Short mmCIF file of C-alpha atoms in Angstrom, two decimals:
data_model
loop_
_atom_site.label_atom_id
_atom_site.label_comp_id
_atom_site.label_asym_id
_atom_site.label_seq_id
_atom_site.Cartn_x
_atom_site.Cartn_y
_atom_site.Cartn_z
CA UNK A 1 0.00 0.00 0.00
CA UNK A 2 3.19 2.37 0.79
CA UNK A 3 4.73 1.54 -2.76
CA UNK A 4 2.28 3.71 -4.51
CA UNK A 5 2.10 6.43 -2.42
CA UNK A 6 5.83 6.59 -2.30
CA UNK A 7 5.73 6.72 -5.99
CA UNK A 8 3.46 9.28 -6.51
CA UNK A 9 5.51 11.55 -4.03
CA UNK A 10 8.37 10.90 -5.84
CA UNK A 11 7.21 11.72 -9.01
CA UNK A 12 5.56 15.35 -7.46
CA UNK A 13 9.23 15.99 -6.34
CA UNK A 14 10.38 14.98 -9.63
CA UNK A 15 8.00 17.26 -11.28
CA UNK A 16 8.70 20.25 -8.35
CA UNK A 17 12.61 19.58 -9.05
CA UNK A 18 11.99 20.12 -12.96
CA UNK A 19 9.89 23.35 -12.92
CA UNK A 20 12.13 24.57 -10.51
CA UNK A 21 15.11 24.07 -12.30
CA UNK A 22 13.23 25.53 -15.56
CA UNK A 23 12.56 28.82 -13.49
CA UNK A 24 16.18 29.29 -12.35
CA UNK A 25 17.51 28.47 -15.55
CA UNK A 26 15.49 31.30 -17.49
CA UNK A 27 16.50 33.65 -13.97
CA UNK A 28 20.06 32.47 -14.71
CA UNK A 29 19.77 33.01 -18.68
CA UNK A 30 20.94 36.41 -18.79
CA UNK A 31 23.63 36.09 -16.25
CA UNK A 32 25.13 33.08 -18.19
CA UNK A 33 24.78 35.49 -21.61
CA UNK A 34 26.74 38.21 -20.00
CA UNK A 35 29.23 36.51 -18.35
CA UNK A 36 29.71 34.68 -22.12
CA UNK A 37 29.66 38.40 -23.47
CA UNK A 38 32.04 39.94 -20.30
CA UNK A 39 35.09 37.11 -21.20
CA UNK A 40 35.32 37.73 -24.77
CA UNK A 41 35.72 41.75 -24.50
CA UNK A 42 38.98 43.43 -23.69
CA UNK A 43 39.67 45.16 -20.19
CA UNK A 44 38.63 48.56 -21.27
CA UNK A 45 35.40 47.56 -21.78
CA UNK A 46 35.46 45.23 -18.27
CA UNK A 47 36.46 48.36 -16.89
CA UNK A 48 33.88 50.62 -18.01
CA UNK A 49 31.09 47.75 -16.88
CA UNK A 50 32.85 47.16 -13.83
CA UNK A 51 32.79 51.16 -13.03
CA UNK A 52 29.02 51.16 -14.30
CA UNK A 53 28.36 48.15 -11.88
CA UNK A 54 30.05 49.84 -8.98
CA UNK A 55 27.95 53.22 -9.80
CA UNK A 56 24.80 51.06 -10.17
CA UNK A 57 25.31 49.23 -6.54
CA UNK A 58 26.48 52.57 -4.89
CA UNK A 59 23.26 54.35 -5.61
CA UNK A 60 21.11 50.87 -4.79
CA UNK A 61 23.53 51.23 -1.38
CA UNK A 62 22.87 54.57 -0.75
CA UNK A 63 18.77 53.77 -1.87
CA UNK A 64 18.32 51.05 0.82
CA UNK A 65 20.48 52.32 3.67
CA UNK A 66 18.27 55.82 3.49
CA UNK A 67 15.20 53.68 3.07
CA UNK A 68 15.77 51.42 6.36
CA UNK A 69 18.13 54.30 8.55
CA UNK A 70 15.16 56.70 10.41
CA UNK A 71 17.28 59.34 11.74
CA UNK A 72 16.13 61.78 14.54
CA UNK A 73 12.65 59.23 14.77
CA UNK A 74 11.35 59.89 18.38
CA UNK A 75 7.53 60.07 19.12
CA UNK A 76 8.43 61.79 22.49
CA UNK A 77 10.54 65.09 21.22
CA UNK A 78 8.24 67.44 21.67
CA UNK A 79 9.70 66.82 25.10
CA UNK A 80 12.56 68.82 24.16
CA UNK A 81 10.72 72.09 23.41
CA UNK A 82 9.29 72.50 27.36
CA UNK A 83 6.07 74.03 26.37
CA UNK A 84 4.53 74.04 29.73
CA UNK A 85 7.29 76.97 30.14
CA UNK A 86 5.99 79.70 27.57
CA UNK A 87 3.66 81.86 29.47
CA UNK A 88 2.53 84.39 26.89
CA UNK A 89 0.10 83.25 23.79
CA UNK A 90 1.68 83.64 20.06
CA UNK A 91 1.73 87.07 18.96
CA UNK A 92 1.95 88.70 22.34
CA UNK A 93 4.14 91.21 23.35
CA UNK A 94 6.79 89.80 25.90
CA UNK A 95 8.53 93.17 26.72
CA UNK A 96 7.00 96.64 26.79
CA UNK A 97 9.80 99.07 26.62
CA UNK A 98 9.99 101.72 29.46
CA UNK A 99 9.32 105.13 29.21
CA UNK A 100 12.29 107.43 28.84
CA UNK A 101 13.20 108.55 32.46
CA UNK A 102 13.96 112.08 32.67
CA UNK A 103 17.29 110.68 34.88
CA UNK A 104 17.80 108.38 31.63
CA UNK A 105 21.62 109.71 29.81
CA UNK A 106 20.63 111.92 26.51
CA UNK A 107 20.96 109.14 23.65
CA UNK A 108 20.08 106.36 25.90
CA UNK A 109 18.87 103.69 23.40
CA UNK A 110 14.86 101.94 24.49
CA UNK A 111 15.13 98.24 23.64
CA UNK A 112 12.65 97.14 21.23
CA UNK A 113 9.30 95.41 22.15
CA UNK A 114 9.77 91.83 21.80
CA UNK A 115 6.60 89.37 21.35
CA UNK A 116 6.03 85.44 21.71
CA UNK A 117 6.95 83.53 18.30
CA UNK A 118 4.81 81.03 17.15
CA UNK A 119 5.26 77.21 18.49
CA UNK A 120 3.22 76.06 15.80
CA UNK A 121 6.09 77.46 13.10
CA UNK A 122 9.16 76.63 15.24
CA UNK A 123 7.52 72.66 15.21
CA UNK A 124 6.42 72.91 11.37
CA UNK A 125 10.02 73.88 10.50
CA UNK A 126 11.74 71.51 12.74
CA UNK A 127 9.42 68.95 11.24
CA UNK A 128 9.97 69.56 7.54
CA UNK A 129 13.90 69.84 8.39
CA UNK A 130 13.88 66.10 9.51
CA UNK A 131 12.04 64.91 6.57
CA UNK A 132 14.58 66.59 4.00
CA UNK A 133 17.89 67.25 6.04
CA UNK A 134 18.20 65.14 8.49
CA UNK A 135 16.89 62.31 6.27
CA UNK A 136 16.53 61.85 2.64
CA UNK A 137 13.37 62.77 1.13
CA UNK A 138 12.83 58.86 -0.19
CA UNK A 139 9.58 59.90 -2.27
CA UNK A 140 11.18 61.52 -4.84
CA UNK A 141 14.44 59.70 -5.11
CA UNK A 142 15.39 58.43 -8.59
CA UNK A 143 15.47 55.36 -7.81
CA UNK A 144 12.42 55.09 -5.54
CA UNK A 145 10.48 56.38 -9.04
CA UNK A 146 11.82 53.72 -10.84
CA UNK A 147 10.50 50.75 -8.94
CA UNK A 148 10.89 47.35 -8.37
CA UNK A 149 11.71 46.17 -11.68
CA UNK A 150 8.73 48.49 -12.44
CA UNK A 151 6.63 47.49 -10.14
CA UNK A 152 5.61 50.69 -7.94
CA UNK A 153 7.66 50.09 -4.46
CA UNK A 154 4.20 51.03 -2.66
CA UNK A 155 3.08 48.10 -4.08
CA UNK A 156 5.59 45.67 -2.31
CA UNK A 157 5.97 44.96 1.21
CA UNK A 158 9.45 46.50 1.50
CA UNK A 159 11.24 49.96 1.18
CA UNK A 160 8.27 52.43 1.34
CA UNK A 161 7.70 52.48 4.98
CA UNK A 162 10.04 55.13 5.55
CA UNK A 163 8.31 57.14 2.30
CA UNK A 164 4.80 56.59 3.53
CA UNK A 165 5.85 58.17 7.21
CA UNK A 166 7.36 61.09 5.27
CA UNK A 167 4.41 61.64 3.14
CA UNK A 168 2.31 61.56 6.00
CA UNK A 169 4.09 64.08 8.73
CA UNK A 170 4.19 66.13 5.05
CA UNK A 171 0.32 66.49 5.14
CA UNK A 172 -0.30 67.57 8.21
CA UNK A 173 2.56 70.16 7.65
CA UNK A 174 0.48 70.89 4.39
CA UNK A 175 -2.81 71.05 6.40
CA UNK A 176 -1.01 73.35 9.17
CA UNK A 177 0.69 76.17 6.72
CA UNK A 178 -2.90 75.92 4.93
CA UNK A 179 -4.47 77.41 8.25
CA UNK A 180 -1.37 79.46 8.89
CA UNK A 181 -1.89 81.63 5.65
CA UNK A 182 -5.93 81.78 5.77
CA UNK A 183 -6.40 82.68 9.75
CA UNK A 184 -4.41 81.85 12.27
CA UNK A 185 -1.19 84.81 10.86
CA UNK A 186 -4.46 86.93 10.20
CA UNK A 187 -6.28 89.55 11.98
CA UNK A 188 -9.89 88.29 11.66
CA UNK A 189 -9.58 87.56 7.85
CA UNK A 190 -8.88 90.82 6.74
CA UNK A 191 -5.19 91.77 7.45
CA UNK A 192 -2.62 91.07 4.77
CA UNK A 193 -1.76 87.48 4.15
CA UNK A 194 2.77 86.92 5.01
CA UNK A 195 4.14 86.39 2.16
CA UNK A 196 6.51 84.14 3.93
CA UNK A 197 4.25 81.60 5.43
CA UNK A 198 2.30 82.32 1.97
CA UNK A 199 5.97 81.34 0.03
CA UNK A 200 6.12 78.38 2.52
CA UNK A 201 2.66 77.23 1.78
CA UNK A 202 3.49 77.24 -2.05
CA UNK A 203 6.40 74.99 -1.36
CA UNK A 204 5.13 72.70 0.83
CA UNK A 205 2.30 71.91 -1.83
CA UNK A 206 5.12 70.94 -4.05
CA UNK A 207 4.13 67.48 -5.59
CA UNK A 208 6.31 64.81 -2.98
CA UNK A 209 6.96 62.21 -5.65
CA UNK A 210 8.56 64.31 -8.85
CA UNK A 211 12.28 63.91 -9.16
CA UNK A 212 13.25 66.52 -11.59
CA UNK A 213 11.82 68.76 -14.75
CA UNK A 214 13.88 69.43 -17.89
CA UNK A 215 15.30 73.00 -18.32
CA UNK A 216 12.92 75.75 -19.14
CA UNK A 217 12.94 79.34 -20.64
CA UNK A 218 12.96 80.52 -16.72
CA UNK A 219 15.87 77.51 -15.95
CA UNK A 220 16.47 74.47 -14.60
CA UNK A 221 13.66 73.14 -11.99
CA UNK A 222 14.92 71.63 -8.83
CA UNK A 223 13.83 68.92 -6.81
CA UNK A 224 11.41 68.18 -4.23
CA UNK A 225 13.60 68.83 -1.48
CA UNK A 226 14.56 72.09 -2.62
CA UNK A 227 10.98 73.54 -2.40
CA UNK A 228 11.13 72.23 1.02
CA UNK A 229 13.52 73.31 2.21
CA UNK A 230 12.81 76.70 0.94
CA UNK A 231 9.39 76.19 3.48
CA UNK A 232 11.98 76.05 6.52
CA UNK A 233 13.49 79.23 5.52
CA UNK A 234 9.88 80.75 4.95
CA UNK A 235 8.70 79.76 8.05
CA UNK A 236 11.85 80.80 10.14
CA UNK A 237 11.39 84.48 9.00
CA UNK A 238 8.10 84.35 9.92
CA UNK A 239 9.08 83.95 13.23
CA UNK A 240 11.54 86.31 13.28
CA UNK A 241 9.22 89.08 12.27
CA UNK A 242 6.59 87.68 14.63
CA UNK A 243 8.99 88.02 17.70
CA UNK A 244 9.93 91.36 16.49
CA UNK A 245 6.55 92.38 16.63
CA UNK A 246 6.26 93.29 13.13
CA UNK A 247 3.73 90.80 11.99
CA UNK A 248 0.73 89.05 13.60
CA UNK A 249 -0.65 85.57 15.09
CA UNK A 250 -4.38 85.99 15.94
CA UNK A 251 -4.39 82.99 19.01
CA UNK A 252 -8.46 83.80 19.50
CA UNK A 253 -11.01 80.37 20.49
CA UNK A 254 -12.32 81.02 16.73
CA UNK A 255 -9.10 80.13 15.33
CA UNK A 256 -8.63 77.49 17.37
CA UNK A 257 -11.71 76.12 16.61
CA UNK A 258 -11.29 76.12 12.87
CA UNK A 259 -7.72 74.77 13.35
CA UNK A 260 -9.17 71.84 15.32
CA UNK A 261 -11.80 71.31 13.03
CA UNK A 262 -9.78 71.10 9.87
CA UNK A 263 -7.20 68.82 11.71
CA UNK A 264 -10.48 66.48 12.49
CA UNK A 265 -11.38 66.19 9.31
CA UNK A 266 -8.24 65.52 7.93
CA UNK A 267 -7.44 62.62 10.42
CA UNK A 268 -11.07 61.53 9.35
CA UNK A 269 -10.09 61.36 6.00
CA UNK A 270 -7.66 59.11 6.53
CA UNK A 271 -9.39 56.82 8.95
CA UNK A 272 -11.91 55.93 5.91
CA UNK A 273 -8.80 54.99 3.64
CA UNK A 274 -7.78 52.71 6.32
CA UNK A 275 -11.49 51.30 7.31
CA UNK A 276 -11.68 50.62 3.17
CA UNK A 277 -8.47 49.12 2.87
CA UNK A 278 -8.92 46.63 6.22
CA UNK A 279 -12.78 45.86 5.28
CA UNK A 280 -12.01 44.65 1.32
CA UNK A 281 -8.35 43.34 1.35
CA UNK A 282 -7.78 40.85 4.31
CA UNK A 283 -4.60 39.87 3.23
CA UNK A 284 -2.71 39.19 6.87
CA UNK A 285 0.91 39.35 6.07
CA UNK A 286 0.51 39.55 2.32
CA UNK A 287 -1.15 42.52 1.80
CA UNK A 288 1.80 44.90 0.34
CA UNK A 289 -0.62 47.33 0.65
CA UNK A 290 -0.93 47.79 4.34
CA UNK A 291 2.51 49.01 5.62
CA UNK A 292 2.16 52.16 3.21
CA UNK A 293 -1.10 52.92 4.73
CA UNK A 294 -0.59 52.66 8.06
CA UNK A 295 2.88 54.44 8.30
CA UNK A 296 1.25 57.00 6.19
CA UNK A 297 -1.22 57.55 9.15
CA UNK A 298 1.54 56.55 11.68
CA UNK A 299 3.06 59.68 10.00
CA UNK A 300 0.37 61.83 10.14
CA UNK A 301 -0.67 61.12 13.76
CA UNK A 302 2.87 61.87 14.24
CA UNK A 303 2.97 65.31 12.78
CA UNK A 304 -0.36 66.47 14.35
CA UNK A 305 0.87 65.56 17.53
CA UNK A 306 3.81 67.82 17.27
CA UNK A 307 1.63 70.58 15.84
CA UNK A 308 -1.29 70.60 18.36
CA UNK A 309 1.13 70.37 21.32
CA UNK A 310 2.62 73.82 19.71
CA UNK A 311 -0.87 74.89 19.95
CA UNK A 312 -1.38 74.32 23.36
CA UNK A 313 1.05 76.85 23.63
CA UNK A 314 0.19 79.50 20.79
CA UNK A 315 -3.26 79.43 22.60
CA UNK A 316 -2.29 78.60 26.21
CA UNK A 317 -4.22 81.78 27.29
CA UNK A 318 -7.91 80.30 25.19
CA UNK A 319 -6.95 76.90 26.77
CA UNK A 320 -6.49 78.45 30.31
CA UNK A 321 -10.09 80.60 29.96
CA UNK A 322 -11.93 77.66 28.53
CA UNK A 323 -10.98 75.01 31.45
CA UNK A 324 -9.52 73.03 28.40
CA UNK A 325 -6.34 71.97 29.92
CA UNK A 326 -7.23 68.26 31.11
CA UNK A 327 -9.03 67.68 28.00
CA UNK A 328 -6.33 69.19 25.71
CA UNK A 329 -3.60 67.19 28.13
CA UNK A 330 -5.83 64.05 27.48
CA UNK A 331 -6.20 64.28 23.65
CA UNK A 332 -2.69 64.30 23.55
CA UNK A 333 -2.06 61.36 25.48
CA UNK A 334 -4.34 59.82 22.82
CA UNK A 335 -1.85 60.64 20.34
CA UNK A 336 0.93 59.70 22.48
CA UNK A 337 -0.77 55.81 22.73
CA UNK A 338 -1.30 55.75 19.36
CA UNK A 339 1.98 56.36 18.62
CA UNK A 340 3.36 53.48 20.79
CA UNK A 341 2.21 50.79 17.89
CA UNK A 342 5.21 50.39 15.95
CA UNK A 343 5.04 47.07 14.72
CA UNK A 344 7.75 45.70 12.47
CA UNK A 345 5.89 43.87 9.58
CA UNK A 346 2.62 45.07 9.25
CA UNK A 347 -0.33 43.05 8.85
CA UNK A 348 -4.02 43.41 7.80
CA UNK A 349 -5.67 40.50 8.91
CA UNK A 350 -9.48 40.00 9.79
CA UNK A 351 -10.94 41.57 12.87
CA UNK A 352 -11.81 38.19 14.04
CA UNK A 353 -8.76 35.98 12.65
CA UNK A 354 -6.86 34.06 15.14
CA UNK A 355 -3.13 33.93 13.45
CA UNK A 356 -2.76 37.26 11.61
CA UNK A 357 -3.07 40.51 13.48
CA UNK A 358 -5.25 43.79 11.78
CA UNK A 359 -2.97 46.19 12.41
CA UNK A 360 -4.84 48.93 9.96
CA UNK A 361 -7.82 48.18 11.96
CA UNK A 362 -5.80 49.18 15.33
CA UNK A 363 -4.85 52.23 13.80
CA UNK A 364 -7.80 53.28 12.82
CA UNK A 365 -9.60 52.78 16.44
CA UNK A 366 -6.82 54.84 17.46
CA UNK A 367 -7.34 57.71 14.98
CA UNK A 368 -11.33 57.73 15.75
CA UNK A 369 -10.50 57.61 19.53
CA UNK A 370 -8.24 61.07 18.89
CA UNK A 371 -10.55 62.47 16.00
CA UNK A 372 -13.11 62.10 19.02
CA UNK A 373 -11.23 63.78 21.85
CA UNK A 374 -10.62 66.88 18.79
CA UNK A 375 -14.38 66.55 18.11
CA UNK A 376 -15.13 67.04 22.14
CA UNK A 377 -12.33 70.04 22.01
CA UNK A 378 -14.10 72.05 18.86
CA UNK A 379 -17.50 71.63 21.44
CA UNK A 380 -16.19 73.10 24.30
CA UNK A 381 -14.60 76.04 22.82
CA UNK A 382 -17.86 76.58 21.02
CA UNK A 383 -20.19 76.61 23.70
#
């Protein structure tokens, strides 16, 4: 009874052993060719392949060390900025110079009235610095645009993750300059709009994934980066005017409101692309669609955190009149345990599978439980 059970196992392996060595051999094909192709040429042309090879695997190098290296990555820095210490709202005046005292020396010179810069900049320019100078901007890297043999590297389960986080802290800086230019750097609406957090706006919405355009009759484009980096600068001399007292931050309840609201919706937004992509594509550990969008939110969660604990300080006097401070303390902390999930390969199982863990559905309960706590926020401050 064993005999022809053995047999037929032997003849699957047979037929295993065949087709695999079929599929190597037309992997191997090309190798074999050039290597045929390589030993008959002289060592001019070895050394112009070998050079081209050792350019080739330099770049991939350089590709996949920026791509796996997250430098200056740490949920808890806005630590470092010890906003609990600034006392006076954005925009206010810090220092009042004295009146000239008729004891003052003749030519004595008044120091200039100082007033509070903005958090919500300082944190929007250290956050755009990371993503371009202290790290690569992967999105619009050459050879992030050329793929995986073609193949989109968003759609495969390695190298993006770093991307997606980028692209994601790079929308709520979007979002943020957005409300920077239309109200919050605005008397009521109907003051001037800065032309540098206008300028930084501009750049910001500069499209993430395009590597380079050709010269035109105005010259050469550069990349992505560049624009970016061009935001920092923007948004630094915003804040130098704004301590100087020479331009304006309106920190009133309405423009937190609107702020809040906008940053709702946004995290809403992205809380349905997650709810779509856990509901139809249950793919556990296969789906190489699920580590884009959850470090995308991961990303964006990450961002917003940064920006709205800036806030807390831009309108620390609207928080204080409003009895908002344990709620706006909690809502954080939201943000804070959402950004504890860091899982290294990320799955999208069912909801009610027993091997493979949803982590898009995790994420998602996490942005609704913050999108709730901002909801609760925009109804206190309204009442």
């Amino acid at each position: 009874m064993l005999n022809p059970i053995l047999a037929f196992f032997r003849r699957v392996l047979a037929g295993l052993s065949r087709a695999f060595g079929l599929v190597f051999a037309r992997i191997g094909w090309p190798f074999m060719a050039a290597r045929g192709w390589y030993g008959r040429r002289n060592w001019t042309i070895r050394g112009t392949v070998i050079g081209l090879l050792a350019i080739l695997f330099g770049f991939y190098g350089y590709f996949f060390y920026q791509t796996q290296v997250w430098t200056d990555f740490d949920p808890d820095f806005v630590d470092s900025y010890r906003f609990s210490e600034r006392t006076v709202p954005a925009g206010q005046t810090l220092t009042t110079p004295a009146p000239a005292s008729a004891d003052a020396p003749a030519g004595a010179v008044t120091p200039p009235r100082q007033c509070q810069s903005s958090a919500i900049v300082d944190v929007a320019a250290d956050l755009t610095n990371r993503n371009v100078n202290s790290n690569a901007w992967i999105s619009s890297m050459l050879l992030y645009r050329l793929g995986f043999f073609g193949v989109d590297w968003d759609h495969t389960p390695f190298f993006d993750n770093k991307a997606s986080f980028q692209r994601g802290v790079n929308q709520a800086l979007r979002r943020t300059t957005v409300e920077l230019v239309d109200s919050l750097a605005r008397v009521r609406g109907t003051s001037a709009i800065d032309t540098n957090l206008q300028d930084a706006r501009n750049n910001l919405q500069f499209d993430e994934y395009s590597w380079y355009f050709g010269l035109t009759p105005f010259g050469p484009k550069t990349p992505t980066p560049s624009y970016y980096r061009a935001a920092i600068n923007s948004m630094k001399k915003f804040n130098v005017d704004l301590a100087a007292c020479v331009t304006t931050f309106d920190s009133r309840a309405d423009n937190l409101v609107q702020f809040v609201d906008r940053i709702a919706n946004d995290l809403g937004s992205t809380t349905a692309i997650l709810r779509e992509r856990s509901e139809n594509h249950n793919g556990g550990w296969f789906d190489t669609r699920a580590d884009d969008r959850f470090w995308f939110a991961y990303g964006q969660l990450y961002g917003y955190y940064a920006v709205l604990s800036a806030a807390g300080a831009d309108f620390s006097q609207v928080i204080r009149e409003r009895n908002l401070g344990p709620l706006w303390t909690d809502t954080l902390g939201q943000f804070k345990a959402a950004l504890r999930i860091q899982p290294s390969i990320i799955s999208n199982g069912r909801e009610d599978g027993m091997i493979m863990p949803t982590h898009l559905s995790t994420m998602g309960f996490y942005m609704l439980r913050v999108r709730s706590n901002l909801v609760e926020v925009r109804s206190v401050l309204d009442r």
